[in-house]
Short mmCIF file of C-alpha atoms and ligand atoms in Angstrom, two decimals:
data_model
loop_
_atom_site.label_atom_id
_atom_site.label_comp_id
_atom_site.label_asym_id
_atom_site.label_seq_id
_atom_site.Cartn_x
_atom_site.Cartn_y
_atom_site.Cartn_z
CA UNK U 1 14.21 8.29 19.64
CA UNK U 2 13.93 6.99 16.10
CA UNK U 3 13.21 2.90 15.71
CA UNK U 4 13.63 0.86 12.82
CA UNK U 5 12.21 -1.89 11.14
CA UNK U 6 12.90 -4.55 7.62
CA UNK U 7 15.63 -5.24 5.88
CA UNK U 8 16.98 -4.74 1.72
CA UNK U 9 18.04 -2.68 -0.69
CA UNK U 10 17.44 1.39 -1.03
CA UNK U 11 13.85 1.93 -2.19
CA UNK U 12 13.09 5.83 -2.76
CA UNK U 13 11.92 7.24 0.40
CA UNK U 14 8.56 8.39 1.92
CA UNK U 15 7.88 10.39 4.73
CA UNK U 16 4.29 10.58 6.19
CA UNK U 17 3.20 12.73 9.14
CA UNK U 18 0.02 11.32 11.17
CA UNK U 19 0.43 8.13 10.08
CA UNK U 20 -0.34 6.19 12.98
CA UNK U 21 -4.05 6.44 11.81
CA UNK U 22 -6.93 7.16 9.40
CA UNK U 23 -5.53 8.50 5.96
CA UNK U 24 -1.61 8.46 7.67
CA UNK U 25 -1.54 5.07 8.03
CA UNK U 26 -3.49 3.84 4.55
CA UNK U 27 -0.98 6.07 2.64
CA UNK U 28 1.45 4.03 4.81
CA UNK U 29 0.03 0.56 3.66
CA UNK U 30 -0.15 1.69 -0.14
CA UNK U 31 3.42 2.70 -0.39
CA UNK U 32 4.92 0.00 2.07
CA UNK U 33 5.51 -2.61 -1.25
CA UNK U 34 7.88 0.02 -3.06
CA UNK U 35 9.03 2.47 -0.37
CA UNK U 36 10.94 2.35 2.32
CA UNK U 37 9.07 4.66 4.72
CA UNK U 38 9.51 7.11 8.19
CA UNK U 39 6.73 7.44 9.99
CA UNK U 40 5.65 10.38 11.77
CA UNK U 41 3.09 10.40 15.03
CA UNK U 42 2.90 10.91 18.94
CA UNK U 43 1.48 7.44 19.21
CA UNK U 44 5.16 5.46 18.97
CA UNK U 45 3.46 1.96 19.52
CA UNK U 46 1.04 2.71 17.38
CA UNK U 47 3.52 3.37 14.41
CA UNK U 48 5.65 0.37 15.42
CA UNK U 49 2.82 -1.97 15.01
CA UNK U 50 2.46 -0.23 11.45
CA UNK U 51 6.11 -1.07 10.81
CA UNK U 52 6.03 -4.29 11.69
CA UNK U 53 2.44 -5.24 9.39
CA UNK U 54 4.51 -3.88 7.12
CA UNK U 55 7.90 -5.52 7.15
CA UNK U 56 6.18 -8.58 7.46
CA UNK U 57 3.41 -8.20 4.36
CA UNK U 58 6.32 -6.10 2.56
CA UNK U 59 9.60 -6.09 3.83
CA UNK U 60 9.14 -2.62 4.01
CA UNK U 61 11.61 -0.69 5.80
CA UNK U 62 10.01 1.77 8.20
CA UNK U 63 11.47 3.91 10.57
CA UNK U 64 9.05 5.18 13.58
CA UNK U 65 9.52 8.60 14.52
CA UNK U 66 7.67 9.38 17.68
CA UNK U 67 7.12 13.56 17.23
CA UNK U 68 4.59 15.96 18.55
CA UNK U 69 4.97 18.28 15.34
CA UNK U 70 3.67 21.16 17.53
CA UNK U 71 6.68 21.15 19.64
CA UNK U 72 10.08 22.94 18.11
CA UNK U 73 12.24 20.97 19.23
CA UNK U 74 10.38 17.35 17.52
CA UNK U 75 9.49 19.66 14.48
CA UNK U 76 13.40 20.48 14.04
CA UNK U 77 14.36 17.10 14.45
CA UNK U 78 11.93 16.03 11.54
CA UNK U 79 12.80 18.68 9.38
CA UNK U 80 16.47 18.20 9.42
CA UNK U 81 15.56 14.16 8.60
CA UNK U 82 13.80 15.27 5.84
CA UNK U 83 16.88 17.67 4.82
CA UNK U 84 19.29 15.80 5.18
CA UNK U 85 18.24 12.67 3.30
CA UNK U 86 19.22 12.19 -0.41
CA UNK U 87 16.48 9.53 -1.22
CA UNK U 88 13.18 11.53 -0.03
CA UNK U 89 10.54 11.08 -3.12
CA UNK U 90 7.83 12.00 -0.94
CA UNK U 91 6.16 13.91 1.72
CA UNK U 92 2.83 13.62 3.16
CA UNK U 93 2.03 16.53 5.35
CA UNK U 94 -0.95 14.70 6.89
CA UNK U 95 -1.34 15.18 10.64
CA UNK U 96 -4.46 17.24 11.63
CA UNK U 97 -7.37 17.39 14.02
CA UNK U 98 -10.46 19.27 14.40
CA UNK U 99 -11.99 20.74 17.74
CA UNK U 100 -16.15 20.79 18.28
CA UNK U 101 -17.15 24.15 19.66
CA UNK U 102 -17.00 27.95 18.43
CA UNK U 103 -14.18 29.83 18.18
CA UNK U 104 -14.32 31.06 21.96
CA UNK U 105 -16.01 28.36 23.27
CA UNK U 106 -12.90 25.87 23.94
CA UNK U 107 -9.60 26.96 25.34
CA UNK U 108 -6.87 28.64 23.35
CA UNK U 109 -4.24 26.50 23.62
CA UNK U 110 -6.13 23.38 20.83
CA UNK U 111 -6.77 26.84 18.52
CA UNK U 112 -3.02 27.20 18.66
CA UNK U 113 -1.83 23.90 18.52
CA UNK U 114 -3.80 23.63 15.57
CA UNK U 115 -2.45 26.37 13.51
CA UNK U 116 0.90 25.33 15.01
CA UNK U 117 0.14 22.12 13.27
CA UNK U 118 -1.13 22.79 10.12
CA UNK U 119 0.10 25.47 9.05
CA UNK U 120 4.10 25.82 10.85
CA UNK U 121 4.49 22.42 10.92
CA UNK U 122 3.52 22.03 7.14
CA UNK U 123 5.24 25.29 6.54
CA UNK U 124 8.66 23.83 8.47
CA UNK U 125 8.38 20.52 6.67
CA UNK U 126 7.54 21.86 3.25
CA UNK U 127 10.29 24.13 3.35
CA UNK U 128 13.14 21.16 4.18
CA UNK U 129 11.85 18.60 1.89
CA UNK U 130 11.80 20.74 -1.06
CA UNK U 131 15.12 22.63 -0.78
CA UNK U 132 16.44 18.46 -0.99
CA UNK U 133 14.26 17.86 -3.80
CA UNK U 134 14.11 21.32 -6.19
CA UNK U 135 17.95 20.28 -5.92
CA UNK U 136 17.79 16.88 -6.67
CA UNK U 137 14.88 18.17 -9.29
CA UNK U 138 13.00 15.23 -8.04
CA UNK U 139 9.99 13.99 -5.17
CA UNK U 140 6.97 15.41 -4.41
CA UNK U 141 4.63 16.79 -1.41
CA UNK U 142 1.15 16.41 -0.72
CA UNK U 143 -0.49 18.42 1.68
CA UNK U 144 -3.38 16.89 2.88
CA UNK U 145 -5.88 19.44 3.38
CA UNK U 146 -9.80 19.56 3.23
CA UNK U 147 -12.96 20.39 1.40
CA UNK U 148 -12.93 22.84 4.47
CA UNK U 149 -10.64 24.82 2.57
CA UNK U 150 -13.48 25.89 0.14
CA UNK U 151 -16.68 25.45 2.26
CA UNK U 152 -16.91 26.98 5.77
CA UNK U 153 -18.57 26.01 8.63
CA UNK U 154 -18.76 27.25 11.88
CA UNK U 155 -17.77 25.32 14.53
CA UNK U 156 -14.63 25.19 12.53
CA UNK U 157 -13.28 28.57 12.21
CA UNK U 158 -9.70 27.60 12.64
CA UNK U 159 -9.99 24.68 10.75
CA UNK U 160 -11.38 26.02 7.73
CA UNK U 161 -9.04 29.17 8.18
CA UNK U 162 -5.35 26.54 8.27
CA UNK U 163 -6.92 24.06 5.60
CA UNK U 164 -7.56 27.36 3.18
CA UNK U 165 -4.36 28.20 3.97
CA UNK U 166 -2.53 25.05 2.92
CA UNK U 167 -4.45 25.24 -0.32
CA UNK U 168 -3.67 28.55 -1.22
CA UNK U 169 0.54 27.90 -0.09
CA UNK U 170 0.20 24.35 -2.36
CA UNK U 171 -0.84 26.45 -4.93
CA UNK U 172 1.52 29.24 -4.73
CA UNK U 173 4.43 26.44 -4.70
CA UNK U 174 2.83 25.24 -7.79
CA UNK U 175 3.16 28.31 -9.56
CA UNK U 176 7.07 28.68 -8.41
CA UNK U 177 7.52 25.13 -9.31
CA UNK U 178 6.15 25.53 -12.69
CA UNK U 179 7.27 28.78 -13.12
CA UNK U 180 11.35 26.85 -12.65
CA UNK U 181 10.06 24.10 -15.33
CA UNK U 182 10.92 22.08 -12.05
CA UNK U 183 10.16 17.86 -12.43
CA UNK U 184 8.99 18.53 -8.47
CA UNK U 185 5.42 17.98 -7.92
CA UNK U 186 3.27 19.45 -4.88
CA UNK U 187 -0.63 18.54 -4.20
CA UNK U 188 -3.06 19.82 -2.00
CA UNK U 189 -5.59 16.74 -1.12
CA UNK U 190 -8.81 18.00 -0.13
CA UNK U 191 -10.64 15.21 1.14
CA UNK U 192 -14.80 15.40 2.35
CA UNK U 193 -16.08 13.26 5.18
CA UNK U 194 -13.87 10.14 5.50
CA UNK U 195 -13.80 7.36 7.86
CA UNK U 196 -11.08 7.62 10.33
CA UNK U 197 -10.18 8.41 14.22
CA UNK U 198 -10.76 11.69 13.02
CA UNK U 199 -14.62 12.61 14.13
CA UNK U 200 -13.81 10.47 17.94
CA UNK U 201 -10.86 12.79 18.77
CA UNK U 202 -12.51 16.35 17.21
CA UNK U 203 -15.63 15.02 19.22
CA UNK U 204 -18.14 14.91 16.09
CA UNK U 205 -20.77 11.86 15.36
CA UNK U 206 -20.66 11.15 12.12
CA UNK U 207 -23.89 10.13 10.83
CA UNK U 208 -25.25 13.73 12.65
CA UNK U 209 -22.97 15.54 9.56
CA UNK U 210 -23.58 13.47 6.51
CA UNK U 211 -25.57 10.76 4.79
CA UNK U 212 -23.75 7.61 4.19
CA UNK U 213 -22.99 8.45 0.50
CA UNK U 214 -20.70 11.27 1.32
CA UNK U 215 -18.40 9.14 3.72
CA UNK U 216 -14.97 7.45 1.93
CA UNK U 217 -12.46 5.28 3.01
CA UNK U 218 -8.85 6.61 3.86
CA UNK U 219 -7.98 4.19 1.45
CA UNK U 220 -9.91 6.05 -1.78
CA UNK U 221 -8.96 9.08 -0.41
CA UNK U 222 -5.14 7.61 -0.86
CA UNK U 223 -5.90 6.15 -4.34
CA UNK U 224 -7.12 9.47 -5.44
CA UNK U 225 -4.25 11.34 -4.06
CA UNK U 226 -1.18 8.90 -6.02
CA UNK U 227 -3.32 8.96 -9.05
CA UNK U 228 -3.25 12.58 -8.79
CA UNK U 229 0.34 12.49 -8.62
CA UNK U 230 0.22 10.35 -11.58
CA UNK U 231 -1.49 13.21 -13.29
CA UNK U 232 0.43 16.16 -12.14
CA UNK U 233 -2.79 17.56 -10.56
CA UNK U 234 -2.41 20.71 -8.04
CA UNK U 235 -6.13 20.25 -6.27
CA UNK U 236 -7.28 16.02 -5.49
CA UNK U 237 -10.65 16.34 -4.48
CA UNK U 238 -11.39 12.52 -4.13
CA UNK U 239 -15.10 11.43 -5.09
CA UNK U 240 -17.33 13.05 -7.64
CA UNK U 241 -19.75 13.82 -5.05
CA UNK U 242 -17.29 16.69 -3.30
CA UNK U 243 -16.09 17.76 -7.02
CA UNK U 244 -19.31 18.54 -7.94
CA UNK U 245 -20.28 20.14 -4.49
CA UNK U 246 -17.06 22.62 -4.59
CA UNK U 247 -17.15 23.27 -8.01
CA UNK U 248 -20.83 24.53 -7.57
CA UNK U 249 -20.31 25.94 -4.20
CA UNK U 250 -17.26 28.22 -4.66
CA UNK U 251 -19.01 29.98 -7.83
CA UNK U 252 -22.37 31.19 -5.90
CA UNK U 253 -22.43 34.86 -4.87
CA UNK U 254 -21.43 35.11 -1.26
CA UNK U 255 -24.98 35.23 -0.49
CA UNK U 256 -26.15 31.89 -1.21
CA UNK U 257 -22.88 30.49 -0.20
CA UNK U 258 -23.07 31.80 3.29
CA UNK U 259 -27.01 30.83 3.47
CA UNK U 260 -25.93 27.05 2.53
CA UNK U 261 -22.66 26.80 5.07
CA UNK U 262 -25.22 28.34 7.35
CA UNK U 263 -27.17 25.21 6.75
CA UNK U 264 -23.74 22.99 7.30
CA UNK U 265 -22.95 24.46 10.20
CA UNK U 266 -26.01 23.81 11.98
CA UNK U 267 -25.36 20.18 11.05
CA UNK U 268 -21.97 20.26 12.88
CA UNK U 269 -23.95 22.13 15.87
CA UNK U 270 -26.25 18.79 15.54
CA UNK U 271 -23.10 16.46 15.06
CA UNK U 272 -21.65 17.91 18.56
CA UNK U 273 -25.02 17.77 20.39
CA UNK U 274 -25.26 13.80 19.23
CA UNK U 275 -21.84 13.42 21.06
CA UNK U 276 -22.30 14.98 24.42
CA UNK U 277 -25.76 12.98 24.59
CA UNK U 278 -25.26 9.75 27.43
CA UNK U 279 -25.73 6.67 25.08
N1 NAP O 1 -11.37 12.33 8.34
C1 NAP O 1 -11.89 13.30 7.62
O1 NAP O 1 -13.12 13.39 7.42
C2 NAP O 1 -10.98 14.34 6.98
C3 NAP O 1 -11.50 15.14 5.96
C4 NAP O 1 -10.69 16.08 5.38
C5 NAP O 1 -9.37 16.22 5.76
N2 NAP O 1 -8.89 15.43 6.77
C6 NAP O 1 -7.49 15.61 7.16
O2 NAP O 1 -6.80 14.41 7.00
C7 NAP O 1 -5.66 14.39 7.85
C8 NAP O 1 -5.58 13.03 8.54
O3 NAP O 1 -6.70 12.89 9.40
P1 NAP O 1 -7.45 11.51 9.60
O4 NAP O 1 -8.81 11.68 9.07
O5 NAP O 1 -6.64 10.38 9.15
O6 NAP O 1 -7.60 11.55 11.21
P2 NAP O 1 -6.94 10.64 12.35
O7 NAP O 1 -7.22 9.21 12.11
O8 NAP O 1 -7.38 11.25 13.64
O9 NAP O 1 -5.36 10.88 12.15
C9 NAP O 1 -4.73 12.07 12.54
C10 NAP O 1 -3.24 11.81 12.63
O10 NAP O 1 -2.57 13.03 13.01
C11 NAP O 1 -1.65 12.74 14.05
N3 NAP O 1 -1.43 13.91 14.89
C12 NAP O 1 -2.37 14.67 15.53
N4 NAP O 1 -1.78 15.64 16.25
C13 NAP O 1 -0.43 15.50 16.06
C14 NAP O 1 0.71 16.18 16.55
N5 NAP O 1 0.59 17.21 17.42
N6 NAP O 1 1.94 15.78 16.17
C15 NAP O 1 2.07 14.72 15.33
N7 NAP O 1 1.03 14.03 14.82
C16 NAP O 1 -0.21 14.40 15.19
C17 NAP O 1 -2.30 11.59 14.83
O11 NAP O 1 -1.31 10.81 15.47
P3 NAP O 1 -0.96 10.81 17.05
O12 NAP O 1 -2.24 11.07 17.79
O13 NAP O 1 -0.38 9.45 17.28
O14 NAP O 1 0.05 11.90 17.20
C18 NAP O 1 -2.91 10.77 13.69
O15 NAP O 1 -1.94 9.88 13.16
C19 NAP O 1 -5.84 15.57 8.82
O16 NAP O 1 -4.99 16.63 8.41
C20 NAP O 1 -7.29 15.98 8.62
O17 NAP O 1 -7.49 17.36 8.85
C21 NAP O 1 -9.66 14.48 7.38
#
């Protein structure tokens, strides 16, 4: 059941999956002063704190929408919200997780959630926002997926396989967009290592997977993403460090692509060791 929060007049309309943490919630604190907002998570007190931070820093007027986006019958619900609304300028397809072990290691059921997640749910949700907005010729989605998309690890098969894939659908959108002359923008946000509730719940310690210079903060991952938007950029790869590391990367032969994610992966083998160690 839907709550709502604040008060005022119509402010253009965002709607954020996963935003009762991490990158969710900051994109949730940086559009709170000129959006009214619906907010998308499984955690409904969670989100209702966020709303009320929010209506009193902003007067923002948030609606909490408790969903688990793998389950039809929330994921319908959403999407017709997102239909159905005349004043959506915004999607963030942003809820995600990661799992620790290989592919066969773990039980099924988290390998299909997360496909259910990030790729139906961003298919679903994609698909309702932007019939409203190609309409309206108007709004935008971002699709928040990873550096994964480019750089593989294992450890992460499914992961890398659903981020690629929101890449390569953002893209394809892109090109039917464009090809319309359509004012409708779509992004795919790939951001690296970045602080959030992410690493506790995928059961990864983070200083096992990278030095400190290649962590950011939801926040410049957020900042990166609207001034993308700003731009009209397809691909937001926030900090120089990760454009520099995919750009490089994804040119190598296969060879010396595979012998470096080789590398990687062993620190993610390291990063899930750390974790199952008593303290
Ligand atoms: N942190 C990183 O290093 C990193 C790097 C690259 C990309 N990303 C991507 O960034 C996105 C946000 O992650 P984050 O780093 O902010 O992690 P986070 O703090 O763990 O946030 C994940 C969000 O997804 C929501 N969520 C998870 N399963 C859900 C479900 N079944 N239905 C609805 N919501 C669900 C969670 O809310 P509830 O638990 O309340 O449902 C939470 O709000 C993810 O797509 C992730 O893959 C993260």
């Amino acid at each position: 059941m839907p709550t709502r929060s604040g008060t005022g007049a119509e402010r253009p309309w965002a709607a954020i999956t996963g935003a009762s943490s991490g990158i969710g919630a900051a994109f949730a604190r940086r559009l709170a002063p000129d959006h009214d907002l619906l907010l998308i998570a499984r955690r409904l007190d969670r989100l209702e704190q966020l709303a009320a931070e929010l209506l009193r820093r902003h007067g923002t007027r948030a609606e909490c929408l408790k969903a688990d986006l793998t389950e039809e019958r929330d994921l319908t619900l959403v999407a017709d919200r997102l239909a159905a609304d005349e004043r959506l300028a915004l999607l963030v397809n942003n809820a995600g997780f990661g799992t620790p072990g290989r592919f066969w290691e773990g039980d099924f059921a988290s390998q299909e959630k997360m496909h259910q997640l990030h790729v139906t749910a961003t298919l679903r949700l994609t698909h309702a926002a932007l019939r409203n907005m190609v309409r309206r010729d108007r709004g935008a989605v971002v699709n928040v997926a990873s550096v994964a998309a480019f750089v593989r690890s294992a450890r992460s098969a499914s992961y890398c396989a659903t981020k690629s894939w929101m890449a390569v659908f953002t893209e394809a959108l892109y090109l039917e967009l464009r090809g319309l002359g359509s004012n409708v923008a779509v992004q795919a946000l790939c951001p690296g290592f970045t602080y959030s509730e992410f690493h506790d719940v995928a059961g990864l310690k983070r200083t096992a997977l990278a030095p400190a210079g290649f962590w950011m903060t939801a926040d410049e991952v957020v900042e990166a993403s609207l001034e993308g938007l700003r731009r009209g950029k397809l691909f937001v790869i926030p900090g120089w460090r990760y454009r520099v590391f995919t750009a490089i990367l994804t040119k190598l032969p296969a060879r010396w692509r595979l012998a470096f994610e080789a590398a990687n992966s062993k620190a993610r083998g390291r990063a899930v060791a750390a974790m199952s160690q008593p303290l």
